[in-house]
Short mmCIF file of C-alpha atoms and ligand atoms in Angstrom, two decimals:
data_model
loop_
_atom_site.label_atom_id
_atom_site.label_comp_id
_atom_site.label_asym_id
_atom_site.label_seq_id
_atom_site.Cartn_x
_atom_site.Cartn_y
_atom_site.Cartn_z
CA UNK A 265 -19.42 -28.06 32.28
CA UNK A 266 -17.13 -29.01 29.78
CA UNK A 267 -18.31 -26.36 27.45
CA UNK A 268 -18.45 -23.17 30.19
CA UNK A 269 -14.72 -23.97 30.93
CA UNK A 270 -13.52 -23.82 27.61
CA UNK A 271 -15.40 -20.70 27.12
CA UNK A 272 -14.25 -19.21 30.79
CA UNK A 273 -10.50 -20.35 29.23
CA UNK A 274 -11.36 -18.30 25.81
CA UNK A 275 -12.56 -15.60 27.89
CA UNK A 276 -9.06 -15.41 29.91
CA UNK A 277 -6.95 -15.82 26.85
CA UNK A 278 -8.65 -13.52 24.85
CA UNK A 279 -6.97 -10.03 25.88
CA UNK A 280 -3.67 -11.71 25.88
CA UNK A 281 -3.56 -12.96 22.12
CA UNK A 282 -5.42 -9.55 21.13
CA UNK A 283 -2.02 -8.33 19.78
CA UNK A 284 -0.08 -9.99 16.60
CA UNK A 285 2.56 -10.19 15.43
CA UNK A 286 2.66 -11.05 11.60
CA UNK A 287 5.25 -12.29 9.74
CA UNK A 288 6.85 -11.19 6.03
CA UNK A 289 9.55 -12.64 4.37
CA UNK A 290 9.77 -11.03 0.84
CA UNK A 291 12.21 -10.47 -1.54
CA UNK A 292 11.89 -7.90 -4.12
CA UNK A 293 13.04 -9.00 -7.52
CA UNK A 294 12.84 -8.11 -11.27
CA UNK A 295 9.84 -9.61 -13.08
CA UNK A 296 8.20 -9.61 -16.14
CA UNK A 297 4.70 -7.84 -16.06
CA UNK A 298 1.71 -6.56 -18.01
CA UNK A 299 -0.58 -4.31 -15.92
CA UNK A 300 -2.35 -2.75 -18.35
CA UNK A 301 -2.50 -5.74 -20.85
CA UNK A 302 -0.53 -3.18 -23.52
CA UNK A 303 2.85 -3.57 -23.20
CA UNK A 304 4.93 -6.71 -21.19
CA UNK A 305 8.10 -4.68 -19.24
CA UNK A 306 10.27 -5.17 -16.26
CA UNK A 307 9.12 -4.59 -13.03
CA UNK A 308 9.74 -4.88 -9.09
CA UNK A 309 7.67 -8.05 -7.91
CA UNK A 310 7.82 -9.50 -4.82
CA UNK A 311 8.67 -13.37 -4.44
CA UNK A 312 8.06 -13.46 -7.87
CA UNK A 313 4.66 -12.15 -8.39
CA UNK A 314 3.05 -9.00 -8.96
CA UNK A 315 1.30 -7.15 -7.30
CA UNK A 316 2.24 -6.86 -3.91
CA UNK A 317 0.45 -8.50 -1.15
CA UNK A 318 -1.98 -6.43 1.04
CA UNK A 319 -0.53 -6.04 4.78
CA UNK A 320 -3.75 -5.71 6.75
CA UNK A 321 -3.14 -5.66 10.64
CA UNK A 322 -4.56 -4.59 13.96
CA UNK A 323 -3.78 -1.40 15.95
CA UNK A 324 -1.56 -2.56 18.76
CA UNK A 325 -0.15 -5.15 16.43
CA UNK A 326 3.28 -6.19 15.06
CA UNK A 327 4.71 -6.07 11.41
CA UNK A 328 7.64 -8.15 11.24
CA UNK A 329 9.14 -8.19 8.25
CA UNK A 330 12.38 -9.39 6.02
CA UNK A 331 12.95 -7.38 2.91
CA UNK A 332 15.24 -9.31 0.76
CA UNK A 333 16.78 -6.98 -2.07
CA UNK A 334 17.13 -9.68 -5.01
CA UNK A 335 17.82 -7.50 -7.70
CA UNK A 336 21.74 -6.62 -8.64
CA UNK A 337 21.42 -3.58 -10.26
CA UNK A 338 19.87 -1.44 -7.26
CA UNK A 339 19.68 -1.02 -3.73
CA UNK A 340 15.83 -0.94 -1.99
CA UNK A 341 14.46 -0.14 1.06
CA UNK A 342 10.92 0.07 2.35
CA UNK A 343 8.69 2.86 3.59
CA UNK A 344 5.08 2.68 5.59
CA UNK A 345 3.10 5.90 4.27
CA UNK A 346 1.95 7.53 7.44
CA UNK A 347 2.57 5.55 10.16
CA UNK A 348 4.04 7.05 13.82
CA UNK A 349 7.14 5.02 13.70
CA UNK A 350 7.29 6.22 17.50
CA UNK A 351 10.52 5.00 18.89
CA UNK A 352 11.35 3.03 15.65
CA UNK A 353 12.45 5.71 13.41
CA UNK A 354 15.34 3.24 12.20
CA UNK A 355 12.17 1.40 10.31
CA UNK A 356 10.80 4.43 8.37
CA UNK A 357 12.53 3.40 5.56
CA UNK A 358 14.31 6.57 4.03
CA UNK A 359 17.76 5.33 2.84
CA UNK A 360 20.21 8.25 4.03
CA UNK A 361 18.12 9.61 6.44
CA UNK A 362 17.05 6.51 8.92
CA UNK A 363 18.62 3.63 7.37
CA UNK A 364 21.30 2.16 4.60
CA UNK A 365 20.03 1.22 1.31
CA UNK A 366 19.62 -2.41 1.65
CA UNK A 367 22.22 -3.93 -1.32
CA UNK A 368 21.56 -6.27 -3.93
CA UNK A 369 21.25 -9.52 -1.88
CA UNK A 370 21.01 -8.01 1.57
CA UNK A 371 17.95 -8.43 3.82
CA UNK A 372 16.75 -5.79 6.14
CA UNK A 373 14.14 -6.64 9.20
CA UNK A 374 11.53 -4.21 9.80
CA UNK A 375 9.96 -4.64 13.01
CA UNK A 376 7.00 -1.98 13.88
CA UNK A 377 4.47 -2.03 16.68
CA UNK A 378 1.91 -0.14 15.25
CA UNK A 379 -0.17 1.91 17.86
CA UNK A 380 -2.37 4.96 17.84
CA UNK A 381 -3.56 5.13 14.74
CA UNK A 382 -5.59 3.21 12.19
CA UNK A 383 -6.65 3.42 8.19
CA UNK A 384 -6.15 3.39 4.63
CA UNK A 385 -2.38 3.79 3.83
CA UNK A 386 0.36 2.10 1.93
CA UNK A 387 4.21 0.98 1.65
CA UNK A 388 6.16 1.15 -1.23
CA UNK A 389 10.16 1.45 -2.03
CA UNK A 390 11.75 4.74 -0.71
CA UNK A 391 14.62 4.15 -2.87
CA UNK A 392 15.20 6.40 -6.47
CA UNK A 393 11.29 5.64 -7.92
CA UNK A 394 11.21 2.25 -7.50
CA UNK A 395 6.82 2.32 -6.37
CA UNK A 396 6.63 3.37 -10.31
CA UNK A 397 8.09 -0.05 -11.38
CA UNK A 398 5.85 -1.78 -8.72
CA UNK A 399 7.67 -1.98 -5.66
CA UNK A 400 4.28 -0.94 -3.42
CA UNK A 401 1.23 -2.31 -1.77
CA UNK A 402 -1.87 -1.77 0.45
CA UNK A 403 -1.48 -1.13 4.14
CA UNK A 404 -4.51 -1.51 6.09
CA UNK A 405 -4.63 -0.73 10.01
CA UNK A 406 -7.81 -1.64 11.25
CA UNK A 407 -8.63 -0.45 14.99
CA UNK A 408 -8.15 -1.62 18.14
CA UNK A 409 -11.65 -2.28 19.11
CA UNK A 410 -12.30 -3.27 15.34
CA UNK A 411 -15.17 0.18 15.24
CA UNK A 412 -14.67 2.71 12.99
CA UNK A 413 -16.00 6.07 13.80
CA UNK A 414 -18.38 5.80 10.74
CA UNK A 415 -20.82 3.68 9.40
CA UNK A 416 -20.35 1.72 6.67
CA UNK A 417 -21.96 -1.94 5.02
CA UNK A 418 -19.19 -2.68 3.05
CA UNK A 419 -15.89 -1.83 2.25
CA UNK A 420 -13.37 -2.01 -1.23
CA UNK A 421 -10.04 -1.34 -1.68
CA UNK A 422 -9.07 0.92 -4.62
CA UNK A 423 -5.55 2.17 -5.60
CA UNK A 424 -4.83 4.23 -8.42
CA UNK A 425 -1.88 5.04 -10.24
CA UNK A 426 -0.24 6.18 -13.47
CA UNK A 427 1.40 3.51 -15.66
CA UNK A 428 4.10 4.41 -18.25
CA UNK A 429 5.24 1.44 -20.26
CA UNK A 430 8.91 2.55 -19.58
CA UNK A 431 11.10 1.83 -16.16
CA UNK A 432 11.75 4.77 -14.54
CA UNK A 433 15.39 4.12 -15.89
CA UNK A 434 14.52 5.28 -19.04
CA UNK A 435 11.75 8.07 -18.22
CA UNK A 436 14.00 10.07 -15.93
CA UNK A 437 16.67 10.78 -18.31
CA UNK A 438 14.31 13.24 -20.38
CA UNK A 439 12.41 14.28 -17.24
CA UNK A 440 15.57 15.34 -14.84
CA UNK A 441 17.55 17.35 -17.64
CA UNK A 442 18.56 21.03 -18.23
CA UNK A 443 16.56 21.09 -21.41
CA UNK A 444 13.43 20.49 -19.75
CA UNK A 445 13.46 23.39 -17.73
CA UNK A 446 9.60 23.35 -16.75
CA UNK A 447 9.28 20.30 -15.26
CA UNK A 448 7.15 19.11 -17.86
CA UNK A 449 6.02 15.53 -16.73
CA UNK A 450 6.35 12.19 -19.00
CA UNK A 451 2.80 11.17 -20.08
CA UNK A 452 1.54 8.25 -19.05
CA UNK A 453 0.27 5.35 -21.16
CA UNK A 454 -2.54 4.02 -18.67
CA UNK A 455 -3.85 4.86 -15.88
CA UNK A 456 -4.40 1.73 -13.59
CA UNK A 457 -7.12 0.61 -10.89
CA UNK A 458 -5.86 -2.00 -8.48
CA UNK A 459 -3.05 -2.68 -10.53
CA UNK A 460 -5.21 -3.65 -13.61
CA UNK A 461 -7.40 -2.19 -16.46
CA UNK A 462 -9.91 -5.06 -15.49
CA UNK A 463 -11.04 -4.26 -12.31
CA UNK A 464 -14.75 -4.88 -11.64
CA UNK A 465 -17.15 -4.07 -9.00
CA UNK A 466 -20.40 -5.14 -8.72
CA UNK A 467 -21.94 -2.17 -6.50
CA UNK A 468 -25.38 -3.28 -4.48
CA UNK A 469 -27.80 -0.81 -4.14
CA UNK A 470 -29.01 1.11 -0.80
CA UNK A 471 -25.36 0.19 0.61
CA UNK A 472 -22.48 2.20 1.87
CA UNK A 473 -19.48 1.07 1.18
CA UNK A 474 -16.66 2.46 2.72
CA UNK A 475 -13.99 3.11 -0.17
CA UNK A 476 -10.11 2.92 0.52
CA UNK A 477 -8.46 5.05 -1.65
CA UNK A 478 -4.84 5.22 -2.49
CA UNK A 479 -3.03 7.12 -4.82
CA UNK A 480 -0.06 5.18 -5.64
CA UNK A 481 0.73 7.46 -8.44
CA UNK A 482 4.03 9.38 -9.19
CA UNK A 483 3.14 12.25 -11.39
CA UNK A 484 -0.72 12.30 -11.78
CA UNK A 485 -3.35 13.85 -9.71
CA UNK A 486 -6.69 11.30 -10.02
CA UNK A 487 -9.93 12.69 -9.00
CA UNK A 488 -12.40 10.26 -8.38
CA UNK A 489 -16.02 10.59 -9.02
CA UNK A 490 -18.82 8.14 -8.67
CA UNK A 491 -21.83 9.49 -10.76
CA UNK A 492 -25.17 9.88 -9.28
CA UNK A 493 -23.74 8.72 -5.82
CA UNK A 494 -23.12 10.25 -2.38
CA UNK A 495 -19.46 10.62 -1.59
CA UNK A 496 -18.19 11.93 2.25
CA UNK A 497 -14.49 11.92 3.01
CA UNK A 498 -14.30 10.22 6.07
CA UNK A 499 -10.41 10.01 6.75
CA UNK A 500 -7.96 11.45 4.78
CA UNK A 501 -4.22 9.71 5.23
CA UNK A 502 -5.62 7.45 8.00
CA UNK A 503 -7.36 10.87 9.95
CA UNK A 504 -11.04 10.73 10.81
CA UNK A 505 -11.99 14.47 9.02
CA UNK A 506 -15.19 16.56 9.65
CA UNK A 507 -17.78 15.98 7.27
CA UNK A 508 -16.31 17.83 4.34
CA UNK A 509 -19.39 17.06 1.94
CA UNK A 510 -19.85 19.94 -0.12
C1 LIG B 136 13.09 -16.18 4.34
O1 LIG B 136 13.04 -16.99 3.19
C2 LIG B 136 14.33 -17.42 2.76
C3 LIG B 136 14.16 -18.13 1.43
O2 LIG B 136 13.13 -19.08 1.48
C4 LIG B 136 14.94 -18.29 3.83
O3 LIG B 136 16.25 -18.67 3.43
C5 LIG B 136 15.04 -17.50 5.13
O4 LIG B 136 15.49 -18.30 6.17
C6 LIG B 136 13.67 -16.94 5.50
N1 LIG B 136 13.86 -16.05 6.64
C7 LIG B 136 13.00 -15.98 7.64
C8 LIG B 136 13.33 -14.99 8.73
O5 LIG B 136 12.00 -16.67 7.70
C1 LIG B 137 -8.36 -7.40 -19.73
O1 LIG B 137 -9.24 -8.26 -20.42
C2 LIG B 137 -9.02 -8.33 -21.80
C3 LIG B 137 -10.11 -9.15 -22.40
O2 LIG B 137 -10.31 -10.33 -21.67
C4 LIG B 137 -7.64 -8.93 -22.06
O3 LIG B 137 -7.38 -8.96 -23.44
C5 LIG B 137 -6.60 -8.02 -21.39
O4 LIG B 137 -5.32 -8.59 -21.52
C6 LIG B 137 -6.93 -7.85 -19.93
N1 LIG B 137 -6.03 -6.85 -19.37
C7 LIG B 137 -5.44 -7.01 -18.23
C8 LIG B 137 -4.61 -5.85 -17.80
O5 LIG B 137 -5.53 -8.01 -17.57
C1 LIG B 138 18.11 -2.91 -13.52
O1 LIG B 138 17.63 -4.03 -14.21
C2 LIG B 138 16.29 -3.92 -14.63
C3 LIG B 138 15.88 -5.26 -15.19
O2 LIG B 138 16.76 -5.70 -16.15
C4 LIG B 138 16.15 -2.78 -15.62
O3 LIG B 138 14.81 -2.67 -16.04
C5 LIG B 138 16.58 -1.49 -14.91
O4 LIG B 138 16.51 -0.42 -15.79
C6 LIG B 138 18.00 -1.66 -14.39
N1 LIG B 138 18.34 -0.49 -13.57
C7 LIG B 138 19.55 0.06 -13.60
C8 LIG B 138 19.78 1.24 -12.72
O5 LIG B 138 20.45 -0.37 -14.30
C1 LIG B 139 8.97 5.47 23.27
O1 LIG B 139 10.00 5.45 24.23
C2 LIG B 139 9.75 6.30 25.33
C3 LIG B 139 11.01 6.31 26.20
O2 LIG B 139 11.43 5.00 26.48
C4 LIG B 139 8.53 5.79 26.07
O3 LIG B 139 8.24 6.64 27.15
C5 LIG B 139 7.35 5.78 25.12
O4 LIG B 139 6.23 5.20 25.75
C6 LIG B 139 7.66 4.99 23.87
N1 LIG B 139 6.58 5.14 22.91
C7 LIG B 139 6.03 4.11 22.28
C8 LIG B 139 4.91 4.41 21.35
O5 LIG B 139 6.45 2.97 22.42
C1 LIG B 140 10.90 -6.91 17.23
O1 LIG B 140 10.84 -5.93 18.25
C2 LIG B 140 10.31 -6.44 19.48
C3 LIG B 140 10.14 -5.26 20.42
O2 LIG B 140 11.32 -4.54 20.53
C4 LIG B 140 11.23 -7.51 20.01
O3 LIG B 140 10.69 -8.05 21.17
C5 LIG B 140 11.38 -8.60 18.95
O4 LIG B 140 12.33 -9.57 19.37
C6 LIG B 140 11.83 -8.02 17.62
N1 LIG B 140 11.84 -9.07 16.60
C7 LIG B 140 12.94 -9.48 15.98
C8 LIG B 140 12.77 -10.57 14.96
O5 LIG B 140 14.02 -8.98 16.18
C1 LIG B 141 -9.16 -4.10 -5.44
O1 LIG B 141 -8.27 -5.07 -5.01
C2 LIG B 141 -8.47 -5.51 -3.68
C3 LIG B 141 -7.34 -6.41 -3.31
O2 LIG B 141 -7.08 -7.34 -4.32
C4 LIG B 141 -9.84 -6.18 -3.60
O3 LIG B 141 -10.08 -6.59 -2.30
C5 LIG B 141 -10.88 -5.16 -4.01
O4 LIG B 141 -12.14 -5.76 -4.05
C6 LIG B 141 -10.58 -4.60 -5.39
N1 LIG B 141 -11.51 -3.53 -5.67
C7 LIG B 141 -12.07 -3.36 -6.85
C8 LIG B 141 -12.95 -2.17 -6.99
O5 LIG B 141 -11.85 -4.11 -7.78
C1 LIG B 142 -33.65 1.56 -1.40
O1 LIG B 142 -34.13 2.33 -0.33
C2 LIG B 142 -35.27 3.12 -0.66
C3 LIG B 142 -35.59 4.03 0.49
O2 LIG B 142 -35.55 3.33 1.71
C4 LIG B 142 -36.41 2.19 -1.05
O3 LIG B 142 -37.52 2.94 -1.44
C5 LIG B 142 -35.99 1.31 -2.22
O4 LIG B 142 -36.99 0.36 -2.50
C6 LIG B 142 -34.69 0.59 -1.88
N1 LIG B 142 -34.21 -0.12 -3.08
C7 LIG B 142 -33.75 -1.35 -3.05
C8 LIG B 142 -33.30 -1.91 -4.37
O5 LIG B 142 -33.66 -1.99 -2.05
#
């Protein structure tokens, strides 16, 4: 008896704690890090580690967040790549378009409700270049109903990105400058996989695996090619596509 009431009690609670609400307090701050294991430099962390934490939620739930900016030589802010932002435009994070710059020890609350739509995405500084010193990290939206429209076994997270072994302080100099009229792009000195040159994945075979990419990069293109596997883009930019297998 015992047992079916707690159940019935589960059953009537259940649609009521369906949404979150998950909390962030972070402050972004200047670190010491290595990503590539070939040159130690300064970079964005956040509470004093690198990289950034992944923010993996439910569709219909809430990201509440504190951004503290604890560095005193620049102002931050914080974007969501992709998301709706319906009715809370004043969290999209574009300083001089939908909010201040948050100042060197200021904190800023973001507080989205993130409905109708799910995925692979990201956040990342919207202030100067600040996501190519490290201020950026996975966003995952999983659905409502937890089903994807595609089968999968299992899933892995993989961001890619260039690495240059200079802050952006010093690469932009050269790159924004009347005597590089082209354009032409600094070079990078890595490229990195999930924020390392170690990542490892031990792939099973006879399994799908559904693979979140995200380009995290500021100058270069990746393309990404398994060989002598089966690829199908099933969502690009958190959008369920056709089959566009070739
Ligand atoms: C965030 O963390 C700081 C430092 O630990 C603390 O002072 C502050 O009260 C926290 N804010 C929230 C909203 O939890
Ligand atoms: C990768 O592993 C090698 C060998 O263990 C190590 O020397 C290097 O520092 C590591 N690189 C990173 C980016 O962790
Ligand atoms: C701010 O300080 C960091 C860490 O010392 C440095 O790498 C960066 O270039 C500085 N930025 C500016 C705009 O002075
Ligand atoms: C945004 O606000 C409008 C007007 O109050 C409301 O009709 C709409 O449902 C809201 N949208 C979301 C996604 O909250
Ligand atoms: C976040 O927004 C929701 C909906 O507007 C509101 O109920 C809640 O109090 C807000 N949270 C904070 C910490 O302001
Ligand atoms: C990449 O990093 C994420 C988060 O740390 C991890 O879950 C995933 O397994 C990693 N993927 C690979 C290919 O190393
Ligand atoms: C993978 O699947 C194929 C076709 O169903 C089967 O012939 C093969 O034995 C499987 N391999 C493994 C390692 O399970």
């Amino acid at each position: 008896m015992r047992v079916l009431a707690a159940i019935l009690t589960y059953a009537m609670l259940a649609p009521a704690v369906l949404a979150e609400v998950h909390h962030f307090n972070w402050t972004a701050g200047w670190m010491y890090g290595n990503p590539d294991g070939n040159a130690r430099r300064q970079i964005i962390g956040c509470n004093g580690e690198w990289p950034w934490p992944t923010i993996r939620i439910k569709e219909g739930d809430t990201i509440e967040l504190y951004l503290t900016n604890g560095m005193d030589n620049q102002t931050t802010s914080l974007h969501f790549h992709g998301l709706f932002q319906q009715n809370t435009t004043i969290y999209d994070g574009v300083p001089g378009a939908t909010q201040c710059s948050i100042a060197p020890g200021q904190t800023m609350l973001y507080n989205i409700t993130v409905d109708g739509q799910f995925g692979t995405t990201w956040y990342h500084s919207h202030s100067d270049a600040q996501f190519m010193d490290g201020l950026r990290g996975v966003l995952i939206i999983d659905p409502k109903d937890g089903k994807y429209p595609y089968d999968y076994d299992e899933e892995v997270v993989l961001t890619l990105s260039d690495w240059y072994h200079l802050g952006v302080d010093y690469i932009r100099p050269d790159f924004m400058n009347r005597f590089n009229p082209t354009g032409a792009e600094p070079i990078p000195q890595n490229l990195l996989w999930n924020e390392t040159r170690n990542g490892t994945w031990n792939v099973k075979p006879n399994t799908t695996y559904l693979m979140r990419i995200i380009s995290m990069s500021g100058f270069v293109g990746i393309y990404v090619y398994l060989e002598g596997h089966d690829f199908e883009i099933v969502a690009v930019d958190g959008v369920p596509t056709e089959n566009l297998r070739s």
